[in-house]
Amino acid sequence: MSNYLKRCVDLDTGANEPLRGMYMRSFAYPSLKDRIPIILTALIDHLSREKESIAQRYGEGAREELKIVIGSISKLKSELQTNKPLTKIESGGEGAEHYNHLIDEKTKLNGEEPTWFYSEWLFAECYLYRRLRETFETTKHLQNYDMFEYQKTSVYHNSIISIREATKLTLDCLEKLPTLSEVGLKKMVIDFLKLSLWSNRADLSLSGGAVTEQESICTHLVELDKFILVDDTEKVYHALTEIPVNGQPKILDIVLDNAGFELYFDLCLADFLLSAKIVTHVRFHPKNYPWFVSDTTTHDFYWMISTTKDNKDPNLRKIGTRWQKYVDEGKFSVETDEFWTLSSDFDKMKTECPTLYNKLGESTLVIIKGDLNYRKLMADLNRPYTTPFSVALGSFHPNKLVSLRTMKCDIASGLLPGQAEKCAAISPKWLISGEYATIQFDEPSSA
Ligand SMILES: O=P(O)(O)OC[C@@]1(O)O[C@H](CO)[C@@H](O)[C@@H]1O
Ligand SMILES: [Mn+2]
């Protein structure tokens, strides 16, 4: 073990403490020690291998710049692996001030500069993606290059069987809509919520960037139910349907997570809710730059719609054309905000980004996808897993909201006494493997 890691301790994260890489029994440690270096190595390999094609697409100047970029990423990897202090973001630009200010604050507080393993894991990991952004934003030719695009598009193409299946299912459900009973409608809404949930099972950050074919979830929904540890779908259905649409816009916000496979299911859910007239508009919230490998950027969002619309498969063409029409009519819109790529947990949104907090308050429901967003909902604290969800949210109660999350890090809330122990006995990696999931609803107490 290298010297710097000797200060890491063979412990779990302390109770009610933020997860940190220095706690060797928490998932933060293997994440920083093994998983992120694998992601960075794969990125360096990709950039070296694709020099020619990148130079063709971005111009000859990009060839020289790639050498600098590869050098910077290697340096970043070495800084992480030797637990060096986190350096300031020098490029200016979005969020730079946020990260730099926090580095100063932590230095003041601890009397030494924050380092990769001793910092809060959430901060260190978000900072990593901001550093990667800096590497590209300081170039002339590669500013808009998405270093993870090839993985995200591969996920889409490799999952085409499941995507076709989801498309067929969605189109069949849409056809049945006019004659559907209330009970039938409710079942379909809940099924689409669960499809969107399980589409979060795989992400490219957890797999170290490895692209695998995504299994079919449409045909397994019922058997997957036993892995949902908290299931608030009844409350979600109620929230979605309680206010009738009487000419007033009824908005659904979806705080997106991963592109490729997961986004496809989010779009199917959005299409179904629009078609059933349960909502009138859907606002999608992507990231402003490449984030946690597979997260959806604005470009990924539009790419998915146009690729689906232009597919050879008639069903995909049909659904892609519907989605494009929704975009053209303003029924689907993309809302961006730099808050999503800050390291801030959502408890801080009200004070740090009141406009976004208030905006989320305008809609009927906010769907918050994925594990990283869950970490941000929980402030990445190692609370007792029985802590009520609404308590763990701190001051984040902008609206009725639901978190759809497959469990991929050692944080949980809202579980019943004994539930965690039962899962651990069945599957020791239950917290981090994505096998289990939660659907957790919250509403402001005055609502
Ligand atoms: O948010 P997502 O896509 O569901 O998951 C992202 C994720 O794999 O990345 C982090 C580690 O890098 C973990 O918190 C989490 O498991
Ligand atoms: Mn993600």
PDB file of C-alpha atoms in Angstrom, residues 98-368:
ATOM      1  CA  HIS A  98     -18.138  27.204  -6.829  1.00  0.00           C
ATOM      2  CA  TYR A  99     -15.377  24.573  -6.817  1.00  0.00           C
ATOM      3  CA  ASN A 100     -12.614  27.088  -6.082  1.00  0.00           C
ATOM      4  CA  HIS A 101     -14.558  28.646  -3.240  1.00  0.00           C
ATOM      5  CA  LEU A 102     -15.122  25.233  -1.656  1.00  0.00           C
ATOM      6  CA  ILE A 103     -11.434  24.363  -1.943  1.00  0.00           C
ATOM      7  CA  ASP A 104     -10.656  27.610  -0.064  1.00  0.00           C
ATOM      8  CA  GLU A 105     -13.318  26.914   2.556  1.00  0.00           C
ATOM      9  CA  LYS A 106     -12.086  23.382   3.210  1.00  0.00           C
ATOM     10  CA  THR A 107      -8.497  24.600   3.432  1.00  0.00           C
ATOM     11  CA  LYS A 108      -9.511  27.207   6.000  1.00  0.00           C
ATOM     12  CA  LEU A 109     -11.566  24.726   7.980  1.00  0.00           C
ATOM     13  CA  ASN A 110      -9.018  21.909   8.133  1.00  0.00           C
ATOM     14  CA  GLY A 111      -5.790  23.878   8.067  1.00  0.00           C
ATOM     15  CA  GLU A 112      -4.682  21.894   5.004  1.00  0.00           C
ATOM     16  CA  GLU A 113      -5.743  21.662   1.382  1.00  0.00           C
ATOM     17  CA  PRO A 114      -8.436  19.111   0.604  1.00  0.00           C
ATOM     18  CA  THR A 115      -7.221  15.925  -1.074  1.00  0.00           C
ATOM     19  CA  TRP A 116      -8.996  13.281  -3.133  1.00  0.00           C
ATOM     20  CA  PHE A 117      -9.440  10.628  -0.464  1.00  0.00           C
ATOM     21  CA  TYR A 118      -9.989  12.828   2.602  1.00  0.00           C
ATOM     22  CA  SER A 119     -12.516  15.148   0.981  1.00  0.00           C
ATOM     23  CA  GLU A 120     -16.196  14.325   0.872  1.00  0.00           C
ATOM     24  CA  TRP A 121     -16.618  11.737  -1.883  1.00  0.00           C
ATOM     25  CA  LEU A 122     -19.433  13.706  -3.500  1.00  0.00           C
ATOM     26  CA  PHE A 123     -17.255  16.800  -3.739  1.00  0.00           C
ATOM     27  CA  ALA A 124     -14.188  14.919  -5.009  1.00  0.00           C
ATOM     28  CA  GLU A 125     -16.133  13.026  -7.648  1.00  0.00           C
ATOM     29  CA  CYS A 126     -18.030  16.048  -8.981  1.00  0.00           C
ATOM     30  CA  TYR A 127     -14.766  18.002  -8.990  1.00  0.00           C
ATOM     31  CA  LEU A 128     -13.206  15.271 -11.134  1.00  0.00           C
ATOM     32  CA  TYR A 129     -15.762  15.827 -13.894  1.00  0.00           C
ATOM     33  CA  ARG A 130     -15.292  19.600 -13.623  1.00  0.00           C
ATOM     34  CA  ARG A 131     -11.543  19.101 -14.077  1.00  0.00           C
ATOM     35  CA  LEU A 132     -12.175  16.976 -17.168  1.00  0.00           C
ATOM     36  CA  ARG A 133     -14.368  19.749 -18.506  1.00  0.00           C
ATOM     37  CA  GLU A 134     -11.570  22.227 -17.876  1.00  0.00           C
ATOM     38  CA  THR A 135      -9.188  20.107 -19.927  1.00  0.00           C
ATOM     39  CA  PHE A 136     -11.392  20.426 -22.979  1.00  0.00           C
ATOM     40  CA  GLU A 137     -12.752  23.926 -22.458  1.00  0.00           C
ATOM     41  CA  THR A 138      -9.232  25.368 -22.513  1.00  0.00           C
ATOM     42  CA  THR A 139      -8.616  24.027 -26.044  1.00  0.00           C
ATOM     43  CA  LYS A 140      -9.507  25.897 -29.218  1.00  0.00           C
ATOM     44  CA  HIS A 141     -10.776  22.993 -31.307  1.00  0.00           C
ATOM     45  CA  LEU A 142     -12.127  20.514 -28.771  1.00  0.00           C
ATOM     46  CA  GLN A 143     -14.327  22.717 -26.628  1.00  0.00           C
ATOM     47  CA  ASN A 144     -17.469  20.905 -27.686  1.00  0.00           C
ATOM     48  CA  TYR A 145     -15.946  17.448 -27.815  1.00  0.00           C
ATOM     49  CA  ASP A 146     -17.813  15.004 -25.568  1.00  0.00           C
ATOM     50  CA  MET A 147     -15.223  12.545 -24.286  1.00  0.00           C
ATOM     51  CA  PHE A 148     -17.918  10.012 -23.341  1.00  0.00           C
ATOM     52  CA  GLU A 149     -20.123  10.312 -26.417  1.00  0.00           C
ATOM     53  CA  TYR A 150     -18.863   7.075 -27.987  1.00  0.00           C
ATOM     54  CA  GLN A 151     -19.833   5.105 -24.865  1.00  0.00           C
ATOM     55  CA  LYS A 152     -23.265   6.696 -24.620  1.00  0.00           C
ATOM     56  CA  THR A 153     -24.107   6.081 -28.270  1.00  0.00           C
ATOM     57  CA  SER A 154     -22.814   2.496 -27.993  1.00  0.00           C
ATOM     58  CA  VAL A 155     -25.193   1.837 -25.114  1.00  0.00           C
ATOM     59  CA  TYR A 156     -28.084   2.919 -27.322  1.00  0.00           C
ATOM     60  CA  HIS A 157     -27.027   0.721 -30.246  1.00  0.00           C
ATOM     61  CA  ASN A 158     -26.119  -2.268 -28.060  1.00  0.00           C
ATOM     62  CA  SER A 159     -29.461  -2.147 -26.314  1.00  0.00           C
ATOM     63  CA  ILE A 160     -31.487  -1.983 -29.472  1.00  0.00           C
ATOM     64  CA  ILE A 161     -33.386  -5.204 -28.708  1.00  0.00           C
ATOM     65  CA  SER A 162     -34.668  -3.823 -25.396  1.00  0.00           C
ATOM     66  CA  ILE A 163     -35.292  -0.462 -26.995  1.00  0.00           C
ATOM     67  CA  ARG A 164     -37.408  -2.092 -29.725  1.00  0.00           C
ATOM     68  CA  GLU A 165     -39.320  -3.983 -27.068  1.00  0.00           C
ATOM     69  CA  ALA A 166     -39.991  -0.793 -25.072  1.00  0.00           C
ATOM     70  CA  THR A 167     -41.120   0.973 -28.230  1.00  0.00           C
ATOM     71  CA  LYS A 168     -43.573  -1.763 -29.140  1.00  0.00           C
ATOM     72  CA  LEU A 169     -44.943  -1.803 -25.601  1.00  0.00           C
ATOM     73  CA  THR A 170     -45.357   1.983 -25.550  1.00  0.00           C
ATOM     74  CA  LEU A 171     -47.076   2.089 -28.932  1.00  0.00           C
ATOM     75  CA  ASP A 172     -49.417  -0.752 -27.878  1.00  0.00           C
ATOM     76  CA  CYS A 173     -50.304   1.081 -24.658  1.00  0.00           C
ATOM     77  CA  LEU A 174     -50.920   4.329 -26.547  1.00  0.00           C
ATOM     78  CA  GLU A 175     -53.292   2.501 -28.857  1.00  0.00           C
ATOM     79  CA  LYS A 176     -55.256   1.109 -25.897  1.00  0.00           C
ATOM     80  CA  LEU A 177     -55.554   4.515 -24.220  1.00  0.00           C
ATOM     81  CA  PRO A 178     -58.946   5.589 -25.614  1.00  0.00           C
ATOM     82  CA  THR A 179     -60.724   2.525 -24.220  1.00  0.00           C
ATOM     83  CA  LEU A 180     -58.796   2.144 -20.991  1.00  0.00           C
ATOM     84  CA  SER A 181     -60.534   1.926 -17.600  1.00  0.00           C
ATOM     85  CA  GLU A 182     -59.277   3.963 -14.625  1.00  0.00           C
ATOM     86  CA  VAL A 183     -57.731   0.801 -13.189  1.00  0.00           C
ATOM     87  CA  GLY A 184     -56.067  -0.019 -16.490  1.00  0.00           C
ATOM     88  CA  LEU A 185     -54.696   3.511 -16.788  1.00  0.00           C
ATOM     89  CA  LYS A 186     -53.274   3.403 -13.274  1.00  0.00           C
ATOM     90  CA  LYS A 187     -51.552   0.095 -13.937  1.00  0.00           C
ATOM     91  CA  MET A 188     -49.963   1.450 -17.100  1.00  0.00           C
ATOM     92  CA  VAL A 189     -48.738   4.644 -15.402  1.00  0.00           C
ATOM     93  CA  ILE A 190     -47.184   2.558 -12.634  1.00  0.00           C
ATOM     94  CA  ASP A 191     -45.594   0.185 -15.151  1.00  0.00           C
ATOM     95  CA  PHE A 192     -44.030   3.085 -17.050  1.00  0.00           C
ATOM     96  CA  LEU A 193     -42.692   4.509 -13.782  1.00  0.00           C
ATOM     97  CA  LYS A 194     -41.138   1.146 -12.972  1.00  0.00           C
ATOM     98  CA  LEU A 195     -39.617   0.823 -16.439  1.00  0.00           C
ATOM     99  CA  SER A 196     -38.054   4.234 -15.977  1.00  0.00           C
ATOM    100  CA  LEU A 197     -36.809   3.093 -12.559  1.00  0.00           C
ATOM    101  CA  TRP A 198     -35.180  -0.131 -13.769  1.00  0.00           C
ATOM    102  CA  SER A 199     -33.627   1.575 -16.773  1.00  0.00           C
ATOM    103  CA  ASN A 200     -31.360   3.197 -14.159  1.00  0.00           C
ATOM    104  CA  ARG A 201     -29.876  -0.176 -13.224  1.00  0.00           C
ATOM    105  CA  ALA A 202     -26.816   0.159 -15.382  1.00  0.00           C
ATOM    106  CA  ASP A 203     -24.709   3.252 -15.751  1.00  0.00           C
ATOM    107  CA  LEU A 204     -21.310   3.796 -17.266  1.00  0.00           C
ATOM    108  CA  SER A 205     -19.793   5.275 -14.149  1.00  0.00           C
ATOM    109  CA  LEU A 206     -20.460   2.152 -12.114  1.00  0.00           C
ATOM    110  CA  SER A 207     -19.288  -0.187 -14.864  1.00  0.00           C
ATOM    111  CA  GLY A 208     -16.048   1.795 -15.217  1.00  0.00           C
ATOM    112  CA  GLY A 209     -17.196   2.881 -18.677  1.00  0.00           C
ATOM    113  CA  ALA A 210     -17.730  -0.673 -19.964  1.00  0.00           C
ATOM    114  CA  VAL A 211     -20.640  -0.823 -22.374  1.00  0.00           C
ATOM    115  CA  THR A 212     -22.751  -3.930 -21.983  1.00  0.00           C
ATOM    116  CA  GLU A 213     -25.959  -4.947 -23.657  1.00  0.00           C
ATOM    117  CA  GLN A 214     -28.927  -3.883 -21.554  1.00  0.00           C
ATOM    118  CA  GLU A 215     -31.220  -6.720 -20.597  1.00  0.00           C
ATOM    119  CA  SER A 216     -34.892  -6.632 -21.306  1.00  0.00           C
ATOM    120  CA  ILE A 217     -36.855  -5.074 -18.476  1.00  0.00           C
ATOM    121  CA  CYS A 218     -40.271  -4.943 -20.133  1.00  0.00           C
ATOM    122  CA  THR A 219     -40.841  -8.660 -19.723  1.00  0.00           C
ATOM    123  CA  HIS A 220     -39.476  -8.833 -16.173  1.00  0.00           C
ATOM    124  CA  LEU A 221     -41.371  -6.069 -14.423  1.00  0.00           C
ATOM    125  CA  VAL A 222     -43.449  -8.320 -12.170  1.00  0.00           C
ATOM    126  CA  GLU A 223     -40.554 -10.444 -10.953  1.00  0.00           C
ATOM    127  CA  LEU A 224     -38.501  -7.297 -10.300  1.00  0.00           C
ATOM    128  CA  ASP A 225     -41.136  -6.004  -7.861  1.00  0.00           C
ATOM    129  CA  LYS A 226     -39.636  -7.901  -4.932  1.00  0.00           C
ATOM    130  CA  PHE A 227     -36.445  -5.858  -5.313  1.00  0.00           C
ATOM    131  CA  ILE A 228     -38.239  -2.545  -4.811  1.00  0.00           C
ATOM    132  CA  LEU A 229     -37.619  -1.795  -1.136  1.00  0.00           C
ATOM    133  CA  VAL A 230     -39.851   1.272  -0.936  1.00  0.00           C
ATOM    134  CA  ASP A 231     -42.675   1.533  -3.443  1.00  0.00           C
ATOM    135  CA  ASP A 232     -44.561   4.841  -3.356  1.00  0.00           C
ATOM    136  CA  THR A 233     -46.070   4.468  -6.844  1.00  0.00           C
ATOM    137  CA  GLU A 234     -49.637   4.772  -5.469  1.00  0.00           C
ATOM    138  CA  LYS A 235     -48.800   8.205  -4.042  1.00  0.00           C
ATOM    139  CA  VAL A 236     -47.101   9.200  -7.290  1.00  0.00           C
ATOM    140  CA  TYR A 237     -50.153   8.191  -9.308  1.00  0.00           C
ATOM    141  CA  HIS A 238     -52.359  10.144  -6.956  1.00  0.00           C
ATOM    142  CA  ALA A 239     -50.152  13.242  -7.241  1.00  0.00           C
ATOM    143  CA  LEU A 240     -50.138  13.022 -11.020  1.00  0.00           C
ATOM    144  CA  THR A 241     -53.870  12.631 -11.389  1.00  0.00           C
ATOM    145  CA  GLU A 242     -55.446  14.606  -8.560  1.00  0.00           C
ATOM    146  CA  ILE A 243     -55.624  17.985 -10.312  1.00  0.00           C
ATOM    147  CA  PRO A 244     -57.689  17.814 -13.489  1.00  0.00           C
ATOM    148  CA  VAL A 245     -56.375  19.628 -16.534  1.00  0.00           C
ATOM    149  CA  ASN A 246     -58.800  22.442 -17.293  1.00  0.00           C
ATOM    150  CA  GLY A 247     -56.976  24.402 -19.899  1.00  0.00           C
ATOM    151  CA  GLN A 248     -54.140  25.095 -17.434  1.00  0.00           C
ATOM    152  CA  PRO A 249     -50.676  23.756 -18.250  1.00  0.00           C
ATOM    153  CA  LYS A 250     -49.777  20.760 -16.143  1.00  0.00           C
ATOM    154  CA  ILE A 251     -46.059  20.323 -16.139  1.00  0.00           C
ATOM    155  CA  LEU A 252     -43.934  17.307 -15.309  1.00  0.00           C
ATOM    156  CA  ASP A 253     -40.262  17.909 -14.501  1.00  0.00           C
ATOM    157  CA  ILE A 254     -37.802  15.075 -15.062  1.00  0.00           C
ATOM    158  CA  VAL A 255     -34.333  15.578 -13.606  1.00  0.00           C
ATOM    159  CA  LEU A 256     -32.505  13.263 -15.976  1.00  0.00           C
ATOM    160  CA  ASP A 257     -29.771  10.780 -15.304  1.00  0.00           C
ATOM    161  CA  ASN A 258     -28.198   8.526 -17.925  1.00  0.00           C
ATOM    162  CA  ALA A 259     -28.377   8.831 -21.714  1.00  0.00           C
ATOM    163  CA  GLY A 260     -28.715   5.955 -24.166  1.00  0.00           C
ATOM    164  CA  PHE A 261     -30.838   3.317 -22.510  1.00  0.00           C
ATOM    165  CA  GLU A 262     -32.289   5.097 -19.475  1.00  0.00           C
ATOM    166  CA  LEU A 263     -33.290   8.259 -21.332  1.00  0.00           C
ATOM    167  CA  TYR A 264     -35.241   6.132 -23.802  1.00  0.00           C
ATOM    168  CA  PHE A 265     -37.472   4.809 -21.030  1.00  0.00           C
ATOM    169  CA  ASP A 266     -37.867   8.301 -19.571  1.00  0.00           C
ATOM    170  CA  LEU A 267     -39.113   9.467 -22.959  1.00  0.00           C
ATOM    171  CA  CYS A 268     -41.555   6.545 -23.165  1.00  0.00           C
ATOM    172  CA  LEU A 269     -42.920   7.495 -19.722  1.00  0.00           C
ATOM    173  CA  ALA A 270     -43.199  11.155 -20.746  1.00  0.00           C
ATOM    174  CA  ASP A 271     -44.959  10.243 -24.010  1.00  0.00           C
ATOM    175  CA  PHE A 272     -47.455   8.045 -22.189  1.00  0.00           C
ATOM    176  CA  LEU A 273     -48.307  10.711 -19.582  1.00  0.00           C
ATOM    177  CA  LEU A 274     -48.731  13.350 -22.286  1.00  0.00           C
ATOM    178  CA  SER A 275     -50.853  11.090 -24.473  1.00  0.00           C
ATOM    179  CA  ALA A 276     -53.040  10.131 -21.509  1.00  0.00           C
ATOM    180  CA  LYS A 277     -53.477  13.886 -20.887  1.00  0.00           C
ATOM    181  CA  ILE A 278     -52.229  13.401 -17.337  1.00  0.00           C
ATOM    182  CA  VAL A 279     -49.735  16.201 -18.034  1.00  0.00           C
ATOM    183  CA  THR A 280     -49.575  18.791 -20.801  1.00  0.00           C
ATOM    184  CA  HIS A 281     -45.829  19.560 -20.850  1.00  0.00           C
ATOM    185  CA  VAL A 282     -42.670  17.733 -19.858  1.00  0.00           C
ATOM    186  CA  ARG A 283     -39.513  19.635 -18.941  1.00  0.00           C
ATOM    187  CA  PHE A 284     -36.304  17.614 -19.101  1.00  0.00           C
ATOM    188  CA  HIS A 285     -33.292  18.691 -17.043  1.00  0.00           C
ATOM    189  CA  PRO A 286     -30.003  17.409 -18.514  1.00  0.00           C
ATOM    190  CA  LYS A 287     -26.381  18.284 -17.689  1.00  0.00           C
ATOM    191  CA  ASN A 288     -24.449  21.101 -19.331  1.00  0.00           C
ATOM    192  CA  TYR A 289     -21.316  19.057 -19.946  1.00  0.00           C
ATOM    193  CA  PRO A 290     -20.132  15.419 -19.861  1.00  0.00           C
ATOM    194  CA  TRP A 291     -20.852  14.126 -16.391  1.00  0.00           C
ATOM    195  CA  PHE A 292     -20.345  10.803 -14.564  1.00  0.00           C
ATOM    196  CA  VAL A 293     -19.660   9.185 -17.954  1.00  0.00           C
ATOM    197  CA  SER A 294     -23.202   8.342 -18.985  1.00  0.00           C
ATOM    198  CA  ASP A 295     -25.312  11.318 -17.879  1.00  0.00           C
ATOM    199  CA  THR A 296     -27.500  12.989 -20.490  1.00  0.00           C
ATOM    200  CA  THR A 297     -26.348  16.296 -21.958  1.00  0.00           C
ATOM    201  CA  THR A 298     -28.625  18.518 -24.052  1.00  0.00           C
ATOM    202  CA  HIS A 299     -26.895  17.175 -27.151  1.00  0.00           C
ATOM    203  CA  ASP A 300     -27.531  13.558 -26.077  1.00  0.00           C
ATOM    204  CA  PHE A 301     -31.199  14.366 -25.625  1.00  0.00           C
ATOM    205  CA  TYR A 302     -31.702  15.672 -29.154  1.00  0.00           C
ATOM    206  CA  TRP A 303     -29.391  13.009 -30.581  1.00  0.00           C
ATOM    207  CA  MET A 304     -31.583  10.287 -29.157  1.00  0.00           C
ATOM    208  CA  ILE A 305     -34.730  11.748 -30.669  1.00  0.00           C
ATOM    209  CA  SER A 306     -33.253  12.289 -34.127  1.00  0.00           C
ATOM    210  CA  THR A 307     -31.531   8.878 -34.181  1.00  0.00           C
ATOM    211  CA  THR A 308     -34.786   7.205 -33.188  1.00  0.00           C
ATOM    212  CA  LYS A 309     -36.754   9.178 -35.766  1.00  0.00           C
ATOM    213  CA  ASP A 310     -34.328   8.186 -38.540  1.00  0.00           C
ATOM    214  CA  ASN A 311     -34.095   4.504 -37.559  1.00  0.00           C
ATOM    215  CA  LYS A 312     -34.851   1.740 -40.079  1.00  0.00           C
ATOM    216  CA  ASP A 313     -37.316   0.127 -37.699  1.00  0.00           C
ATOM    217  CA  PRO A 314     -40.804   1.520 -38.440  1.00  0.00           C
ATOM    218  CA  ASN A 315     -41.831   1.514 -34.765  1.00  0.00           C
ATOM    219  CA  LEU A 316     -38.764   3.488 -33.742  1.00  0.00           C
ATOM    220  CA  ARG A 317     -39.376   5.911 -36.612  1.00  0.00           C
ATOM    221  CA  LYS A 318     -42.950   6.318 -35.465  1.00  0.00           C
ATOM    222  CA  ILE A 319     -42.125   7.020 -31.822  1.00  0.00           C
ATOM    223  CA  GLY A 320     -39.122   9.216 -32.709  1.00  0.00           C
ATOM    224  CA  THR A 321     -41.374  11.294 -34.978  1.00  0.00           C
ATOM    225  CA  ARG A 322     -43.878  11.723 -32.127  1.00  0.00           C
ATOM    226  CA  TRP A 323     -41.077  12.914 -29.825  1.00  0.00           C
ATOM    227  CA  GLN A 324     -39.745  15.338 -32.437  1.00  0.00           C
ATOM    228  CA  LYS A 325     -43.267  16.722 -32.814  1.00  0.00           C
ATOM    229  CA  TYR A 326     -43.511  17.216 -29.058  1.00  0.00           C
ATOM    230  CA  VAL A 327     -40.229  19.144 -29.184  1.00  0.00           C
ATOM    231  CA  ASP A 328     -41.477  21.268 -32.103  1.00  0.00           C
ATOM    232  CA  GLU A 329     -44.754  22.010 -30.316  1.00  0.00           C
ATOM    233  CA  GLY A 330     -42.993  22.868 -27.050  1.00  0.00           C
ATOM    234  CA  LYS A 331     -44.608  19.946 -25.207  1.00  0.00           C
ATOM    235  CA  PHE A 332     -41.146  18.525 -24.575  1.00  0.00           C
ATOM    236  CA  SER A 333     -38.630  21.137 -23.504  1.00  0.00           C
ATOM    237  CA  VAL A 334     -35.067  21.067 -22.284  1.00  0.00           C
ATOM    238  CA  GLU A 335     -34.203  23.216 -19.285  1.00  0.00           C
ATOM    239  CA  THR A 336     -30.579  23.683 -18.368  1.00  0.00           C
ATOM    240  CA  ASP A 337     -29.028  24.899 -15.155  1.00  0.00           C
ATOM    241  CA  GLU A 338     -25.470  24.928 -13.912  1.00  0.00           C
ATOM    242  CA  PHE A 339     -26.679  23.709 -10.516  1.00  0.00           C
ATOM    243  CA  TRP A 340     -26.824  20.108 -11.811  1.00  0.00           C
ATOM    244  CA  THR A 341     -23.057  20.034 -12.334  1.00  0.00           C
ATOM    245  CA  LEU A 342     -22.123  21.637  -9.031  1.00  0.00           C
ATOM    246  CA  SER A 343     -21.114  19.446  -6.116  1.00  0.00           C
ATOM    247  CA  SER A 344     -23.938  20.906  -4.002  1.00  0.00           C
ATOM    248  CA  ASP A 345     -26.426  18.589  -2.417  1.00  0.00           C
ATOM    249  CA  PHE A 346     -30.055  19.504  -3.061  1.00  0.00           C
ATOM    250  CA  ASP A 347     -30.532  20.828   0.465  1.00  0.00           C
ATOM    251  CA  LYS A 348     -28.523  23.835  -0.745  1.00  0.00           C
ATOM    252  CA  MET A 349     -30.630  24.553  -3.840  1.00  0.00           C
ATOM    253  CA  LYS A 350     -33.014  26.884  -2.046  1.00  0.00           C
ATOM    254  CA  THR A 351     -30.229  29.280  -1.056  1.00  0.00           C
ATOM    255  CA  GLU A 352     -27.690  28.705  -3.844  1.00  0.00           C
ATOM    256  CA  CYS A 353     -30.081  28.557  -6.742  1.00  0.00           C
ATOM    257  CA  PRO A 354     -33.503  29.919  -5.706  1.00  0.00           C
ATOM    258  CA  THR A 355     -34.660  30.373  -9.318  1.00  0.00           C
ATOM    259  CA  LEU A 356     -34.299  26.655 -10.007  1.00  0.00           C
ATOM    260  CA  TYR A 357     -35.890  25.768  -6.666  1.00  0.00           C
ATOM    261  CA  ASN A 358     -38.882  27.972  -7.471  1.00  0.00           C
ATOM    262  CA  LYS A 359     -39.096  26.661 -11.003  1.00  0.00           C
ATOM    263  CA  LEU A 360     -39.340  23.081  -9.736  1.00  0.00           C
ATOM    264  CA  GLY A 361     -42.203  24.326  -7.585  1.00  0.00           C
ATOM    265  CA  GLU A 362     -44.274  25.235 -10.665  1.00  0.00           C
ATOM    266  CA  SER A 363     -44.952  21.713 -11.820  1.00  0.00           C
ATOM    267  CA  THR A 364     -47.306  18.912 -10.867  1.00  0.00           C
ATOM    268  CA  LEU A 365     -44.503  16.529 -10.002  1.00  0.00           C
ATOM    269  CA  VAL A 366     -40.715  16.388 -10.120  1.00  0.00           C
ATOM    270  CA  ILE A 367     -39.186  13.029 -11.013  1.00  0.00           C
ATOM    271  CA  ILE A 368     -35.586  12.759  -9.860  1.00  0.00           C
TER     272      ILE A 368
END
